[in-house]
Amino acid sequence: MVRCGAAVLRKYSNFIDDLRVYVRGGTGGMGYPNLGGEGGRGGDVWFVARERTTLKSIREKYPQKRFVAGAGANSSVKALKGEKGKDCEVHVPLGISVLDDDGKQIGELNAVGERFLAARGGLGGSLATNFLPCKGQRRTVHLDLKLIADVGLVGFPNAGKSSLLSKISHAKPEIANYAFTTIQPELGKIMYADYKQISVADLPGLIEGAHANKGMGHKFLKHVERTKQLLLVVDISGFQLSMKTQFRTAFETILLLTKELELYKEELVTKPALLAINKMDLPCAKDNLDELMTQLENPQDFFHLLEEEMIPENTLEFREVIPISTYTGEGIEELKTCLRKSIDEQAEQVNEEYRKKKLLLLQTSK
């Protein structure tokens, strides 16, 4: 068994996951009509993915949120071909989608060093333009962050996600004994004895109708897209958001969570998933767990108990089901071990698929 050490949490206050910025390519340089000289092209504005960068740091460093590239050099007797203007590089976090003002995605940056041309510089003056320079491209774009993490914690409010994060890390997130929901993502890392680290994102809590953008809605669901695996956290005693809403059993809660993910984007329910059954210290928890495990073995046998709109097209296949108590610490070490095993297995599967693809390319090239 892998021994798990303490976890280190990196907490970002005033979390920002969307930033609107203005970008403008540089104006081209003037041409030189007498000798047919061409002005230099204006510089370009590039977004470049870098680690240890946040949208908050961009806003603090560039409060005007304006990025303008340099103008191209004019053509002259000494230099008939003017030099290109200086490019403007903006370092952005990994997991950024670039959207235009209409909300259409025009780019994406997921890996370190990836680049996106945000605004192209204008052409320099030449015979084709009567030696007059062209202005650079200018537009307003949105930098939309979708977290990249190994594991995303998914659950309804008060399921115990924040408490769980506090158990696997040194974090002290806000915890309440009512239907409280985290309003901004918390990022943490579990560090193991062999220095292996697993990043965990505690995401804002779902509510019924999140796929239709109720509550945190899409703000939550977009972050789920950029996690490698899901960890559903469910209260064994069931869930009720308020006196005005219907009580849901643990089994119903799992189906509702699955349904919300599926309605937002079907691919989300194909992610590797684990299930943490929380609050096992409560009375009747053992009996409730036995009933839940029976329901999970053959969920279709119990669909008749539910409203049709609650039933997902595809049920989640859980790699592990781990009973825990964030109050007593029961099952926490086992959960860490299961997360490590699942992440390692997924990494090995990805590597194996990559090796097979490379081998196939070599074979076909021969």
PDB file of C-alpha atoms in Angstrom, residues 65-223:
ATOM      1  CA  LYS A  65      -6.140  44.870 -20.273  1.00  0.00           C
ATOM      2  CA  ARG A  66      -4.817  46.230 -23.564  1.00  0.00           C
ATOM      3  CA  PHE A  67      -2.119  44.474 -25.599  1.00  0.00           C
ATOM      4  CA  VAL A  68      -0.684  46.273 -28.637  1.00  0.00           C
ATOM      5  CA  ALA A  69       2.176  45.067 -30.837  1.00  0.00           C
ATOM      6  CA  GLY A  70       4.873  47.328 -32.269  1.00  0.00           C
ATOM      7  CA  ALA A  71       4.625  49.193 -35.566  1.00  0.00           C
ATOM      8  CA  GLY A  72       6.694  48.099 -38.564  1.00  0.00           C
ATOM      9  CA  ALA A  73       9.689  50.235 -39.556  1.00  0.00           C
ATOM     10  CA  ASN A  74       9.371  52.657 -42.456  1.00  0.00           C
ATOM     11  CA  SER A  75      11.216  51.978 -45.679  1.00  0.00           C
ATOM     12  CA  SER A  76      14.132  54.319 -46.289  1.00  0.00           C
ATOM     13  CA  VAL A  77      17.131  54.809 -48.554  1.00  0.00           C
ATOM     14  CA  LYS A  78      19.292  52.957 -46.040  1.00  0.00           C
ATOM     15  CA  ALA A  79      16.814  50.094 -45.581  1.00  0.00           C
ATOM     16  CA  LEU A  80      14.390  49.637 -48.464  1.00  0.00           C
ATOM     17  CA  LYS A  81      12.754  46.700 -46.627  1.00  0.00           C
ATOM     18  CA  GLY A  82      11.587  47.945 -43.272  1.00  0.00           C
ATOM     19  CA  GLU A  83      11.926  45.692 -40.228  1.00  0.00           C
ATOM     20  CA  LYS A  84       8.912  43.904 -38.792  1.00  0.00           C
ATOM     21  CA  GLY A  85       7.373  45.455 -35.689  1.00  0.00           C
ATOM     22  CA  LYS A  86       7.958  43.874 -32.298  1.00  0.00           C
ATOM     23  CA  ASP A  87       5.555  41.089 -31.381  1.00  0.00           C
ATOM     24  CA  CYS A  88       3.605  41.277 -28.131  1.00  0.00           C
ATOM     25  CA  GLU A  89       3.520  37.999 -26.170  1.00  0.00           C
ATOM     26  CA  VAL A  90       0.974  37.556 -23.391  1.00  0.00           C
ATOM     27  CA  HIS A  91       1.565  34.659 -21.014  1.00  0.00           C
ATOM     28  CA  VAL A  92      -1.695  32.905 -20.122  1.00  0.00           C
ATOM     29  CA  PRO A  93      -2.526  29.871 -17.934  1.00  0.00           C
ATOM     30  CA  LEU A  94      -2.950  26.361 -19.280  1.00  0.00           C
ATOM     31  CA  GLY A  95      -6.543  25.414 -20.051  1.00  0.00           C
ATOM     32  CA  ILE A  96      -7.536  28.668 -21.729  1.00  0.00           C
ATOM     33  CA  SER A  97     -10.236  28.915 -24.385  1.00  0.00           C
ATOM     34  CA  VAL A  98     -10.113  32.079 -26.489  1.00  0.00           C
ATOM     35  CA  LEU A  99     -13.564  33.401 -27.402  1.00  0.00           C
ATOM     36  CA  ASP A 100     -14.598  36.298 -29.606  1.00  0.00           C
ATOM     37  CA  ASP A 101     -17.139  38.885 -28.448  1.00  0.00           C
ATOM     38  CA  ASP A 102     -19.964  36.711 -29.804  1.00  0.00           C
ATOM     39  CA  GLY A 103     -18.909  33.820 -27.569  1.00  0.00           C
ATOM     40  CA  LYS A 104     -17.503  31.711 -30.433  1.00  0.00           C
ATOM     41  CA  GLN A 105     -14.368  29.754 -29.589  1.00  0.00           C
ATOM     42  CA  ILE A 106     -11.488  30.767 -31.847  1.00  0.00           C
ATOM     43  CA  GLY A 107      -8.578  29.126 -30.053  1.00  0.00           C
ATOM     44  CA  GLU A 108      -7.426  26.914 -27.215  1.00  0.00           C
ATOM     45  CA  LEU A 109      -4.218  26.584 -25.182  1.00  0.00           C
ATOM     46  CA  ASN A 110      -3.735  23.377 -23.194  1.00  0.00           C
ATOM     47  CA  ALA A 111      -0.005  22.606 -23.109  1.00  0.00           C
ATOM     48  CA  VAL A 112       3.060  24.595 -22.052  1.00  0.00           C
ATOM     49  CA  GLY A 113       4.424  26.606 -24.980  1.00  0.00           C
ATOM     50  CA  GLU A 114       1.296  26.443 -27.135  1.00  0.00           C
ATOM     51  CA  ARG A 115       0.687  29.722 -28.992  1.00  0.00           C
ATOM     52  CA  PHE A 116      -2.365  31.448 -30.418  1.00  0.00           C
ATOM     53  CA  LEU A 117      -2.254  34.382 -32.818  1.00  0.00           C
ATOM     54  CA  ALA A 118      -4.664  36.850 -31.229  1.00  0.00           C
ATOM     55  CA  ALA A 119      -4.114  39.830 -33.557  1.00  0.00           C
ATOM     56  CA  ARG A 120      -2.100  39.927 -36.775  1.00  0.00           C
ATOM     57  CA  GLY A 121       0.026  42.952 -37.660  1.00  0.00           C
ATOM     58  CA  GLY A 122      -0.793  45.112 -40.666  1.00  0.00           C
ATOM     59  CA  LEU A 123       1.109  44.932 -43.965  1.00  0.00           C
ATOM     60  CA  GLY A 124       3.775  47.501 -44.689  1.00  0.00           C
ATOM     61  CA  GLY A 125       3.361  50.008 -47.482  1.00  0.00           C
ATOM     62  CA  SER A 126       4.225  48.654 -50.936  1.00  0.00           C
ATOM     63  CA  LEU A 127       3.356  49.082 -54.597  1.00  0.00           C
ATOM     64  CA  ALA A 128       0.185  47.050 -54.019  1.00  0.00           C
ATOM     65  CA  THR A 129      -1.021  49.484 -51.349  1.00  0.00           C
ATOM     66  CA  ASN A 130       0.252  52.644 -53.060  1.00  0.00           C
ATOM     67  CA  PHE A 131       3.046  52.515 -50.455  1.00  0.00           C
ATOM     68  CA  LEU A 132       0.610  53.277 -47.657  1.00  0.00           C
ATOM     69  CA  PRO A 133       0.744  51.010 -44.564  1.00  0.00           C
ATOM     70  CA  CYS A 134      -2.166  48.901 -43.316  1.00  0.00           C
ATOM     71  CA  LYS A 135      -3.460  48.929 -39.772  1.00  0.00           C
ATOM     72  CA  GLY A 136      -3.153  45.794 -37.656  1.00  0.00           C
ATOM     73  CA  GLN A 137      -6.039  43.537 -36.682  1.00  0.00           C
ATOM     74  CA  ARG A 138      -7.894  44.742 -33.603  1.00  0.00           C
ATOM     75  CA  ARG A 139     -10.553  43.015 -31.521  1.00  0.00           C
ATOM     76  CA  THR A 140     -11.814  42.248 -28.033  1.00  0.00           C
ATOM     77  CA  VAL A 141     -11.515  38.635 -26.878  1.00  0.00           C
ATOM     78  CA  HIS A 142     -12.392  36.648 -23.768  1.00  0.00           C
ATOM     79  CA  LEU A 143      -9.877  34.405 -22.022  1.00  0.00           C
ATOM     80  CA  ASP A 144     -12.028  31.644 -20.550  1.00  0.00           C
ATOM     81  CA  LEU A 145     -10.281  29.364 -18.061  1.00  0.00           C
ATOM     82  CA  LYS A 146     -11.298  25.737 -17.682  1.00  0.00           C
ATOM     83  CA  LEU A 147      -9.262  24.204 -14.902  1.00  0.00           C
ATOM     84  CA  ILE A 148      -6.810  21.447 -15.661  1.00  0.00           C
ATOM     85  CA  ALA A 149      -6.574  18.997 -12.752  1.00  0.00           C
ATOM     86  CA  ASP A 150      -6.131  15.281 -12.244  1.00  0.00           C
ATOM     87  CA  VAL A 151      -9.292  14.932 -10.180  1.00  0.00           C
ATOM     88  CA  GLY A 152     -12.431  17.048  -9.988  1.00  0.00           C
ATOM     89  CA  LEU A 153     -14.650  16.785  -6.903  1.00  0.00           C
ATOM     90  CA  VAL A 154     -18.294  16.620  -7.996  1.00  0.00           C
ATOM     91  CA  GLY A 155     -21.262  16.755  -5.636  1.00  0.00           C
ATOM     92  CA  PHE A 156     -24.323  18.640  -4.493  1.00  0.00           C
ATOM     93  CA  PRO A 157     -23.948  21.338  -1.797  1.00  0.00           C
ATOM     94  CA  ASN A 158     -23.151  20.045   1.697  1.00  0.00           C
ATOM     95  CA  ALA A 159     -21.970  16.663   0.382  1.00  0.00           C
ATOM     96  CA  GLY A 160     -18.689  17.231   2.196  1.00  0.00           C
ATOM     97  CA  LYS A 161     -16.352  18.179  -0.667  1.00  0.00           C
ATOM     98  CA  SER A 162     -14.760  21.059   1.223  1.00  0.00           C
ATOM     99  CA  SER A 163     -14.405  18.877   4.335  1.00  0.00           C
ATOM    100  CA  LEU A 164     -12.792  16.175   2.218  1.00  0.00           C
ATOM    101  CA  LEU A 165     -10.295  18.636   0.775  1.00  0.00           C
ATOM    102  CA  SER A 166      -9.414  19.748   4.299  1.00  0.00           C
ATOM    103  CA  LYS A 167      -8.701  16.107   5.199  1.00  0.00           C
ATOM    104  CA  ILE A 168      -6.389  15.417   2.285  1.00  0.00           C
ATOM    105  CA  SER A 169      -4.627  18.783   2.544  1.00  0.00           C
ATOM    106  CA  HIS A 170      -3.722  21.534   4.991  1.00  0.00           C
ATOM    107  CA  ALA A 171      -6.503  23.686   3.619  1.00  0.00           C
ATOM    108  CA  LYS A 172      -9.115  25.306   5.778  1.00  0.00           C
ATOM    109  CA  PRO A 173     -11.935  25.942   3.301  1.00  0.00           C
ATOM    110  CA  GLU A 174     -15.199  27.456   4.478  1.00  0.00           C
ATOM    111  CA  ILE A 175     -17.412  24.662   5.815  1.00  0.00           C
ATOM    112  CA  ALA A 176     -21.012  24.973   7.018  1.00  0.00           C
ATOM    113  CA  ASN A 177     -23.715  22.649   8.375  1.00  0.00           C
ATOM    114  CA  TYR A 178     -26.304  23.883   5.888  1.00  0.00           C
ATOM    115  CA  ALA A 179     -26.616  23.612   2.094  1.00  0.00           C
ATOM    116  CA  PHE A 180     -23.558  25.765   1.523  1.00  0.00           C
ATOM    117  CA  THR A 181     -21.869  25.706  -1.837  1.00  0.00           C
ATOM    118  CA  THR A 182     -18.315  26.701  -2.656  1.00  0.00           C
ATOM    119  CA  ILE A 183     -18.532  29.766  -4.883  1.00  0.00           C
ATOM    120  CA  GLN A 184     -15.064  29.539  -6.375  1.00  0.00           C
ATOM    121  CA  PRO A 185     -12.824  26.578  -7.250  1.00  0.00           C
ATOM    122  CA  GLU A 186     -10.176  25.526  -4.741  1.00  0.00           C
ATOM    123  CA  LEU A 187      -7.001  23.946  -6.085  1.00  0.00           C
ATOM    124  CA  GLY A 188      -4.975  21.513  -4.024  1.00  0.00           C
ATOM    125  CA  LYS A 189      -2.374  18.774  -4.320  1.00  0.00           C
ATOM    126  CA  ILE A 190      -2.076  15.426  -2.588  1.00  0.00           C
ATOM    127  CA  MET A 191       1.593  14.599  -2.106  1.00  0.00           C
ATOM    128  CA  TYR A 192       2.561  10.947  -1.605  1.00  0.00           C
ATOM    129  CA  ALA A 193       5.551   9.479   0.200  1.00  0.00           C
ATOM    130  CA  ASP A 194       7.385   8.902  -3.111  1.00  0.00           C
ATOM    131  CA  TYR A 195       6.780  12.581  -4.055  1.00  0.00           C
ATOM    132  CA  LYS A 196       4.094  11.733  -6.575  1.00  0.00           C
ATOM    133  CA  GLN A 197       1.545  14.574  -6.663  1.00  0.00           C
ATOM    134  CA  ILE A 198      -2.101  14.511  -7.691  1.00  0.00           C
ATOM    135  CA  SER A 199      -3.897  17.795  -8.291  1.00  0.00           C
ATOM    136  CA  VAL A 200      -7.445  18.077  -6.975  1.00  0.00           C
ATOM    137  CA  ALA A 201     -10.031  20.709  -7.887  1.00  0.00           C
ATOM    138  CA  ASP A 202     -12.876  21.297  -5.431  1.00  0.00           C
ATOM    139  CA  LEU A 203     -15.439  22.766  -7.775  1.00  0.00           C
ATOM    140  CA  PRO A 204     -18.482  24.933  -6.987  1.00  0.00           C
ATOM    141  CA  GLY A 205     -21.408  22.715  -5.976  1.00  0.00           C
ATOM    142  CA  LEU A 206     -23.989  21.569  -8.470  1.00  0.00           C
ATOM    143  CA  ILE A 207     -27.723  21.963  -8.078  1.00  0.00           C
ATOM    144  CA  GLU A 208     -30.516  20.403 -10.088  1.00  0.00           C
ATOM    145  CA  GLY A 209     -30.823  22.251 -13.385  1.00  0.00           C
ATOM    146  CA  ALA A 210     -27.135  23.183 -13.585  1.00  0.00           C
ATOM    147  CA  HIS A 211     -27.041  22.067 -17.238  1.00  0.00           C
ATOM    148  CA  ALA A 212     -29.580  24.848 -17.916  1.00  0.00           C
ATOM    149  CA  ASN A 213     -27.224  27.293 -16.146  1.00  0.00           C
ATOM    150  CA  LYS A 214     -29.135  27.396 -12.843  1.00  0.00           C
ATOM    151  CA  GLY A 215     -27.044  28.279  -9.805  1.00  0.00           C
ATOM    152  CA  MET A 216     -23.338  28.163 -10.718  1.00  0.00           C
ATOM    153  CA  GLY A 217     -24.467  26.115 -13.737  1.00  0.00           C
ATOM    154  CA  HIS A 218     -22.113  26.347 -16.664  1.00  0.00           C
ATOM    155  CA  LYS A 219     -19.491  28.093 -14.501  1.00  0.00           C
ATOM    156  CA  PHE A 220     -19.164  24.783 -12.643  1.00  0.00           C
ATOM    157  CA  LEU A 221     -19.603  22.385 -15.522  1.00  0.00           C
ATOM    158  CA  LYS A 222     -16.981  23.987 -17.747  1.00  0.00           C
ATOM    159  CA  HIS A 223     -14.325  23.207 -15.122  1.00  0.00           C
TER     160      HIS A 223
END
